[in-house]
Amino acid sequence: MDIVKKRILITGGAGFLGSHLCDRLINDGHDVLCVDNYFTGSKDNIAAHLSNPQFEALRHDVCFPLSVEVDEIYNLACPASPIHYQFDPVQTTKTSVLGAINMLGLAKRTQAKIFQASTSEIYGEPLVHPQTEDYRGNVSTIGPRACYDEGKRCAETLFFDYHRQHELKIKVARIFNTYGPRMHPNDGRVVSNFIMQALKGEAITLFGDGSQTRAFCYVDDLIEGFVRLMATEDAITGPINLGNPVEMTVAELAEKIVDLTGSSSKIAYRPLPVDDPTQRCPDITVARETLGWEPKVPLTLGLQRTIDYFDRLMSESEDRDATIVRLQA
Ligand code: NAD
Ligand code: UDP
């Protein structure tokens, strides 16, 4: 099948999900412009493309307007892990809200189709389980997660107002916990924390009693969902849940990672962070019916690939440290 080559902007393109999306869209034959301020992203994530004429990287903060000519925009810029988005909460809300306004303005001028990386945090501490798209959520406006949750909720509002008021073509995905290679090793998210701790033989930090649930989607599955949603007819706007509906407790995840790594790490219980949701699992009926999409990569395989990635990362950094010690001697 012939692919129509498009000019595609990815904000947050040097981050975990953004860099996988760059890989996918370049592989599909498109021209990709990656815009990032490198707050949590890294040039290492996009290094493979820097000399590719299909690819351009631009250091830019989405809180400021951007003028480029593009056919499609994926708006992913925003720190996603609690420790990163709570580091400078005002900047987090600005990134979501001003970033949405600036990217929607760009889409309006260029007539580009625009995708928003929204989140399951829209549902807060959910009273409906599993979460369906019509559930309106139970979110604190004043807690430590609010800068992210409310920023993302306001961004959804802006997307739908631009759609109604200016007839913009919008695609809103509500993403549930996703994991895989290129997660930041120190971003505090549960999968990266547990794997790094298990590989180093350190205690596995289980917050609360570990009975809270999450559902984990492998990154390749998620990116397939993004591309399918972007390709839908204009009448499809979302919001659409994208995630893996296999729910498990965080304690079960810890056990699985200890098993897969063959680690001798023991569990260390830590206090549950404020407003940490008790349960989280997507209902993906809409994605199944609208996109013909569902996750394919089983947890064991996805975790094994992620463990291999972190293992490599650790050996590379040990090699670098050994070289520095040798050079200093
Ligand atoms: P990430 O932190 O790895 O990537 C975010 C990227 O945005 C980084 O490269 C960062 O440097 C960049 N960025 C942050 N603020 C910016 C700004 N003001 N201007 C320009 N660039 C900026 O996180 P991720 O996991 O790749 O998440 C990508 C998107 O998906 C985010 O919008 C996040 O909210 C959403 N999401 C992710 C998950 C998940 O499980 N990974 C779940 C729900 C939603
Ligand atoms: N968690 C944990 N130990 C860690 C990091 C996280 O027990 O070292 C828990 C956290 O409290 C939450 C779940 O794992 O209940 C998922 O946390 P993460 O930050 O990955 O994502 P989110 O809470 O945004 O879904």
PDB file of C-alpha atoms in Angstrom, residues 56-263:
ATOM      1  CA  GLU A  56      14.366  17.371  12.603  1.00  0.00           C
ATOM      2  CA  ALA A  57      14.715  18.183  16.305  1.00  0.00           C
ATOM      3  CA  LEU A  58      13.881  21.608  17.713  1.00  0.00           C
ATOM      4  CA  ARG A  59      14.490  22.737  21.312  1.00  0.00           C
ATOM      5  CA  HIS A  60      11.335  24.638  22.203  1.00  0.00           C
ATOM      6  CA  ASP A  61       8.964  25.029  25.154  1.00  0.00           C
ATOM      7  CA  VAL A  62       5.323  24.511  24.112  1.00  0.00           C
ATOM      8  CA  CYS A  63       4.257  27.216  26.571  1.00  0.00           C
ATOM      9  CA  PHE A  64       5.363  29.584  23.801  1.00  0.00           C
ATOM     10  CA  PRO A  65       3.807  29.816  20.335  1.00  0.00           C
ATOM     11  CA  LEU A  66       5.382  27.908  17.476  1.00  0.00           C
ATOM     12  CA  SER A  67       5.056  28.636  13.780  1.00  0.00           C
ATOM     13  CA  VAL A  68       5.753  25.710  11.446  1.00  0.00           C
ATOM     14  CA  GLU A  69       3.949  24.107   8.518  1.00  0.00           C
ATOM     15  CA  VAL A  70       2.637  20.631   9.327  1.00  0.00           C
ATOM     16  CA  ASP A  71      -0.133  18.203   8.358  1.00  0.00           C
ATOM     17  CA  GLU A  72      -0.537  16.426  11.698  1.00  0.00           C
ATOM     18  CA  ILE A  73       0.350  17.209  15.321  1.00  0.00           C
ATOM     19  CA  TYR A  74       0.777  14.743  18.186  1.00  0.00           C
ATOM     20  CA  ASN A  75       0.781  16.782  21.408  1.00  0.00           C
ATOM     21  CA  LEU A  76       2.693  14.738  23.988  1.00  0.00           C
ATOM     22  CA  ALA A  77       4.739  17.422  25.754  1.00  0.00           C
ATOM     23  CA  CYS A  78       4.227  17.136  29.514  1.00  0.00           C
ATOM     24  CA  PRO A  79       6.165  15.361  32.271  1.00  0.00           C
ATOM     25  CA  ALA A  80       4.253  12.171  33.081  1.00  0.00           C
ATOM     26  CA  SER A  81       5.696  10.709  36.265  1.00  0.00           C
ATOM     27  CA  PRO A  82       4.524  12.038  39.651  1.00  0.00           C
ATOM     28  CA  ILE A  83       8.017  13.076  40.839  1.00  0.00           C
ATOM     29  CA  HIS A  84       8.655  14.983  37.619  1.00  0.00           C
ATOM     30  CA  TYR A  85       5.272  16.681  37.280  1.00  0.00           C
ATOM     31  CA  GLN A  86       5.300  17.630  40.980  1.00  0.00           C
ATOM     32  CA  PHE A  87       8.837  19.084  40.763  1.00  0.00           C
ATOM     33  CA  ASP A  88       7.516  22.360  39.274  1.00  0.00           C
ATOM     34  CA  PRO A  89       3.728  22.022  39.430  1.00  0.00           C
ATOM     35  CA  VAL A  90       3.000  25.490  38.043  1.00  0.00           C
ATOM     36  CA  GLN A  91       5.087  24.705  34.957  1.00  0.00           C
ATOM     37  CA  THR A  92       3.216  21.374  34.627  1.00  0.00           C
ATOM     38  CA  THR A  93      -0.177  23.096  34.452  1.00  0.00           C
ATOM     39  CA  LYS A  94       1.246  25.721  32.075  1.00  0.00           C
ATOM     40  CA  THR A  95       2.645  22.992  29.826  1.00  0.00           C
ATOM     41  CA  SER A  96      -0.726  21.262  29.577  1.00  0.00           C
ATOM     42  CA  VAL A  97      -2.885  24.369  29.221  1.00  0.00           C
ATOM     43  CA  LEU A  98      -0.678  26.858  27.354  1.00  0.00           C
ATOM     44  CA  GLY A  99       0.823  23.962  25.372  1.00  0.00           C
ATOM     45  CA  ALA A 100      -2.678  22.918  24.268  1.00  0.00           C
ATOM     46  CA  ILE A 101      -3.631  26.504  23.375  1.00  0.00           C
ATOM     47  CA  ASN A 102      -0.459  27.007  21.331  1.00  0.00           C
ATOM     48  CA  MET A 103      -0.689  23.677  19.517  1.00  0.00           C
ATOM     49  CA  LEU A 104      -4.424  24.093  18.845  1.00  0.00           C
ATOM     50  CA  GLY A 105      -3.677  27.572  17.471  1.00  0.00           C
ATOM     51  CA  LEU A 106      -1.062  26.053  15.187  1.00  0.00           C
ATOM     52  CA  ALA A 107      -3.530  23.357  14.076  1.00  0.00           C
ATOM     53  CA  LYS A 108      -6.145  26.012  13.360  1.00  0.00           C
ATOM     54  CA  ARG A 109      -3.793  28.028  11.158  1.00  0.00           C
ATOM     55  CA  THR A 110      -2.362  25.035   9.292  1.00  0.00           C
ATOM     56  CA  GLN A 111      -5.614  22.991   9.230  1.00  0.00           C
ATOM     57  CA  ALA A 112      -3.599  20.125  10.726  1.00  0.00           C
ATOM     58  CA  LYS A 113      -5.230  17.184  12.470  1.00  0.00           C
ATOM     59  CA  ILE A 114      -4.254  17.219  16.149  1.00  0.00           C
ATOM     60  CA  PHE A 115      -3.877  14.392  18.700  1.00  0.00           C
ATOM     61  CA  GLN A 116      -3.819  14.942  22.455  1.00  0.00           C
ATOM     62  CA  ALA A 117      -2.031  12.609  24.863  1.00  0.00           C
ATOM     63  CA  SER A 118      -4.575  12.734  27.667  1.00  0.00           C
ATOM     64  CA  THR A 119      -4.494  10.385  30.618  1.00  0.00           C
ATOM     65  CA  SER A 120      -6.357   8.006  32.899  1.00  0.00           C
ATOM     66  CA  GLU A 121      -5.661  10.622  35.611  1.00  0.00           C
ATOM     67  CA  ILE A 122      -8.742  12.356  34.190  1.00  0.00           C
ATOM     68  CA  TYR A 123     -10.664   9.752  36.257  1.00  0.00           C
ATOM     69  CA  GLY A 124      -8.821  10.574  39.516  1.00  0.00           C
ATOM     70  CA  GLU A 125      -9.776   8.168  42.347  1.00  0.00           C
ATOM     71  CA  PRO A 126     -12.383   6.373  40.215  1.00  0.00           C
ATOM     72  CA  LEU A 127     -15.806   5.418  41.531  1.00  0.00           C
ATOM     73  CA  VAL A 128     -16.564   3.470  38.333  1.00  0.00           C
ATOM     74  CA  HIS A 129     -14.492   0.392  37.609  1.00  0.00           C
ATOM     75  CA  PRO A 130     -13.168  -0.418  35.045  1.00  0.00           C
ATOM     76  CA  GLN A 131     -13.170   3.143  33.724  1.00  0.00           C
ATOM     77  CA  THR A 132     -15.319   3.938  30.687  1.00  0.00           C
ATOM     78  CA  GLU A 133     -14.939   7.133  28.664  1.00  0.00           C
ATOM     79  CA  ASP A 134     -18.310   8.494  29.824  1.00  0.00           C
ATOM     80  CA  TYR A 135     -17.226   8.406  33.492  1.00  0.00           C
ATOM     81  CA  ARG A 136     -16.506  12.010  34.525  1.00  0.00           C
ATOM     82  CA  GLY A 137     -13.996  11.259  37.229  1.00  0.00           C
ATOM     83  CA  ASN A 138     -13.331  12.017  40.873  1.00  0.00           C
ATOM     84  CA  VAL A 139     -10.388  14.403  40.904  1.00  0.00           C
ATOM     85  CA  SER A 140      -8.970  16.633  43.637  1.00  0.00           C
ATOM     86  CA  THR A 141      -8.506  20.220  42.460  1.00  0.00           C
ATOM     87  CA  ILE A 142      -6.054  21.040  45.254  1.00  0.00           C
ATOM     88  CA  GLY A 143      -3.925  17.938  45.915  1.00  0.00           C
ATOM     89  CA  PRO A 144      -0.345  17.297  44.741  1.00  0.00           C
ATOM     90  CA  ARG A 145      -1.531  15.436  41.603  1.00  0.00           C
ATOM     91  CA  ALA A 146      -3.949  18.232  40.609  1.00  0.00           C
ATOM     92  CA  CYS A 147      -1.359  20.193  38.566  1.00  0.00           C
ATOM     93  CA  TYR A 148      -1.219  17.235  36.188  1.00  0.00           C
ATOM     94  CA  ASP A 149      -4.800  15.947  36.416  1.00  0.00           C
ATOM     95  CA  GLU A 150      -6.506  19.324  36.132  1.00  0.00           C
ATOM     96  CA  GLY A 151      -4.044  20.537  33.497  1.00  0.00           C
ATOM     97  CA  LYS A 152      -4.909  17.513  31.361  1.00  0.00           C
ATOM     98  CA  ARG A 153      -8.653  17.958  32.017  1.00  0.00           C
ATOM     99  CA  CYS A 154      -8.467  21.603  30.922  1.00  0.00           C
ATOM    100  CA  ALA A 155      -6.520  20.536  27.811  1.00  0.00           C
ATOM    101  CA  GLU A 156      -9.360  18.146  26.884  1.00  0.00           C
ATOM    102  CA  THR A 157     -11.846  21.025  27.326  1.00  0.00           C
ATOM    103  CA  LEU A 158      -9.765  23.210  25.002  1.00  0.00           C
ATOM    104  CA  PHE A 159      -9.568  20.439  22.397  1.00  0.00           C
ATOM    105  CA  PHE A 160     -13.340  20.008  22.336  1.00  0.00           C
ATOM    106  CA  ASP A 161     -13.997  23.769  22.273  1.00  0.00           C
ATOM    107  CA  TYR A 162     -11.611  24.234  19.330  1.00  0.00           C
ATOM    108  CA  HIS A 163     -13.395  21.334  17.642  1.00  0.00           C
ATOM    109  CA  ARG A 164     -16.869  22.864  18.166  1.00  0.00           C
ATOM    110  CA  GLN A 165     -15.881  26.504  17.683  1.00  0.00           C
ATOM    111  CA  HIS A 166     -13.311  26.193  14.886  1.00  0.00           C
ATOM    112  CA  GLU A 167     -14.111  22.746  13.414  1.00  0.00           C
ATOM    113  CA  LEU A 168     -10.657  21.436  14.190  1.00  0.00           C
ATOM    114  CA  LYS A 169     -10.001  17.741  13.573  1.00  0.00           C
ATOM    115  CA  ILE A 170      -9.146  16.437  17.031  1.00  0.00           C
ATOM    116  CA  LYS A 171      -8.197  13.018  18.414  1.00  0.00           C
ATOM    117  CA  VAL A 172      -8.077  12.628  22.191  1.00  0.00           C
ATOM    118  CA  ALA A 173      -6.546   9.469  23.702  1.00  0.00           C
ATOM    119  CA  ARG A 174      -6.761   8.714  27.433  1.00  0.00           C
ATOM    120  CA  ILE A 175      -3.592   6.762  28.082  1.00  0.00           C
ATOM    121  CA  PHE A 176      -3.289   4.280  30.959  1.00  0.00           C
ATOM    122  CA  ASN A 177       0.042   3.222  32.555  1.00  0.00           C
ATOM    123  CA  THR A 178       2.489   2.351  29.795  1.00  0.00           C
ATOM    124  CA  TYR A 179       5.965   0.884  30.156  1.00  0.00           C
ATOM    125  CA  GLY A 180       8.892  -0.225  28.027  1.00  0.00           C
ATOM    126  CA  PRO A 181      12.442   0.589  26.936  1.00  0.00           C
ATOM    127  CA  ARG A 182      13.450   4.294  27.235  1.00  0.00           C
ATOM    128  CA  MET A 183      11.449   4.910  30.377  1.00  0.00           C
ATOM    129  CA  HIS A 184      13.578   7.202  32.485  1.00  0.00           C
ATOM    130  CA  PRO A 185      15.436   4.998  35.013  1.00  0.00           C
ATOM    131  CA  ASN A 186      14.947   7.576  37.812  1.00  0.00           C
ATOM    132  CA  ASP A 187      11.471   8.846  37.105  1.00  0.00           C
ATOM    133  CA  GLY A 188       9.941   7.088  40.094  1.00  0.00           C
ATOM    134  CA  ARG A 189       7.322   5.200  38.095  1.00  0.00           C
ATOM    135  CA  VAL A 190       6.509   1.796  39.420  1.00  0.00           C
ATOM    136  CA  VAL A 191       7.846  -0.363  36.560  1.00  0.00           C
ATOM    137  CA  SER A 192      11.173   1.487  36.211  1.00  0.00           C
ATOM    138  CA  ASN A 193      11.636   1.720  40.003  1.00  0.00           C
ATOM    139  CA  PHE A 194      10.982  -1.973  40.624  1.00  0.00           C
ATOM    140  CA  ILE A 195      13.206  -3.136  37.743  1.00  0.00           C
ATOM    141  CA  MET A 196      16.121  -0.878  38.702  1.00  0.00           C
ATOM    142  CA  GLN A 197      15.812  -1.894  42.360  1.00  0.00           C
ATOM    143  CA  ALA A 198      15.622  -5.601  41.466  1.00  0.00           C
ATOM    144  CA  LEU A 199      18.638  -5.376  39.127  1.00  0.00           C
ATOM    145  CA  LYS A 200      20.715  -3.611  41.776  1.00  0.00           C
ATOM    146  CA  GLY A 201      19.573  -6.026  44.525  1.00  0.00           C
ATOM    147  CA  GLU A 202      18.095  -3.093  46.456  1.00  0.00           C
ATOM    148  CA  ALA A 203      14.846  -3.165  48.454  1.00  0.00           C
ATOM    149  CA  ILE A 204      11.674  -2.961  46.335  1.00  0.00           C
ATOM    150  CA  THR A 205       9.765   0.112  47.567  1.00  0.00           C
ATOM    151  CA  LEU A 206       6.118  -0.873  47.839  1.00  0.00           C
ATOM    152  CA  PHE A 207       3.902   2.128  48.592  1.00  0.00           C
ATOM    153  CA  GLY A 208       1.030   1.446  51.003  1.00  0.00           C
ATOM    154  CA  ASP A 209       0.205  -2.254  51.329  1.00  0.00           C
ATOM    155  CA  GLY A 210       0.565  -2.804  47.570  1.00  0.00           C
ATOM    156  CA  SER A 211      -3.127  -3.657  47.114  1.00  0.00           C
ATOM    157  CA  GLN A 212      -3.745  -0.691  44.785  1.00  0.00           C
ATOM    158  CA  THR A 213      -4.245  -1.846  41.188  1.00  0.00           C
ATOM    159  CA  ARG A 214      -2.939  -0.710  37.820  1.00  0.00           C
ATOM    160  CA  ALA A 215      -3.031  -2.158  34.294  1.00  0.00           C
ATOM    161  CA  PHE A 216       0.203  -2.023  32.274  1.00  0.00           C
ATOM    162  CA  CYS A 217       0.410  -1.558  28.507  1.00  0.00           C
ATOM    163  CA  TYR A 218       3.580  -2.247  26.512  1.00  0.00           C
ATOM    164  CA  VAL A 219       4.761   0.801  24.551  1.00  0.00           C
ATOM    165  CA  ASP A 220       4.571  -0.773  21.048  1.00  0.00           C
ATOM    166  CA  ASP A 221       0.900  -1.610  21.580  1.00  0.00           C
ATOM    167  CA  LEU A 222       0.147   1.931  22.693  1.00  0.00           C
ATOM    168  CA  ILE A 223       1.909   3.524  19.702  1.00  0.00           C
ATOM    169  CA  GLU A 224      -0.151   1.314  17.356  1.00  0.00           C
ATOM    170  CA  GLY A 225      -3.251   2.713  19.085  1.00  0.00           C
ATOM    171  CA  PHE A 226      -2.032   6.319  18.556  1.00  0.00           C
ATOM    172  CA  VAL A 227      -1.473   5.793  14.835  1.00  0.00           C
ATOM    173  CA  ARG A 228      -4.823   4.062  14.361  1.00  0.00           C
ATOM    174  CA  LEU A 229      -6.663   6.837  16.197  1.00  0.00           C
ATOM    175  CA  MET A 230      -4.964   9.544  14.122  1.00  0.00           C
ATOM    176  CA  ALA A 231      -6.010   7.704  10.929  1.00  0.00           C
ATOM    177  CA  THR A 232      -9.739   7.596  11.802  1.00  0.00           C
ATOM    178  CA  GLU A 233     -12.337   9.591   9.892  1.00  0.00           C
ATOM    179  CA  ASP A 234     -12.899  13.185  11.022  1.00  0.00           C
ATOM    180  CA  ALA A 235     -16.086  12.356  12.949  1.00  0.00           C
ATOM    181  CA  ILE A 236     -14.058  10.309  15.458  1.00  0.00           C
ATOM    182  CA  THR A 237     -12.745  12.667  18.124  1.00  0.00           C
ATOM    183  CA  GLY A 238     -12.421  10.455  21.201  1.00  0.00           C
ATOM    184  CA  PRO A 239     -11.871  10.555  24.066  1.00  0.00           C
ATOM    185  CA  ILE A 240     -10.775   6.953  23.690  1.00  0.00           C
ATOM    186  CA  ASN A 241      -9.138   4.870  26.425  1.00  0.00           C
ATOM    187  CA  LEU A 242      -5.852   3.259  25.351  1.00  0.00           C
ATOM    188  CA  GLY A 243      -4.341   0.790  27.774  1.00  0.00           C
ATOM    189  CA  ASN A 244      -4.062  -2.864  28.624  1.00  0.00           C
ATOM    190  CA  PRO A 245      -7.146  -4.096  30.491  1.00  0.00           C
ATOM    191  CA  VAL A 246      -5.231  -6.733  32.458  1.00  0.00           C
ATOM    192  CA  GLU A 247      -5.444  -5.424  36.012  1.00  0.00           C
ATOM    193  CA  MET A 248      -3.076  -6.420  38.804  1.00  0.00           C
ATOM    194  CA  THR A 249      -2.027  -5.207  42.228  1.00  0.00           C
ATOM    195  CA  VAL A 250       1.246  -3.351  42.617  1.00  0.00           C
ATOM    196  CA  ALA A 251       2.365  -6.115  45.042  1.00  0.00           C
ATOM    197  CA  GLU A 252       1.797  -8.709  42.279  1.00  0.00           C
ATOM    198  CA  LEU A 253       3.871  -6.596  39.904  1.00  0.00           C
ATOM    199  CA  ALA A 254       6.721  -6.489  42.446  1.00  0.00           C
ATOM    200  CA  GLU A 255       6.623 -10.273  42.791  1.00  0.00           C
ATOM    201  CA  LYS A 256       6.660 -10.747  39.019  1.00  0.00           C
ATOM    202  CA  ILE A 257       9.649  -8.443  38.519  1.00  0.00           C
ATOM    203  CA  VAL A 258      11.616 -10.139  41.318  1.00  0.00           C
ATOM    204  CA  ASP A 259      10.854 -13.489  39.643  1.00  0.00           C
ATOM    205  CA  LEU A 260      11.840 -12.378  36.130  1.00  0.00           C
ATOM    206  CA  THR A 261      15.095 -10.761  37.236  1.00  0.00           C
ATOM    207  CA  GLY A 262      15.976 -13.636  39.616  1.00  0.00           C
ATOM    208  CA  SER A 263      16.718 -10.912  42.169  1.00  0.00           C
TER     209      SER A 263
END
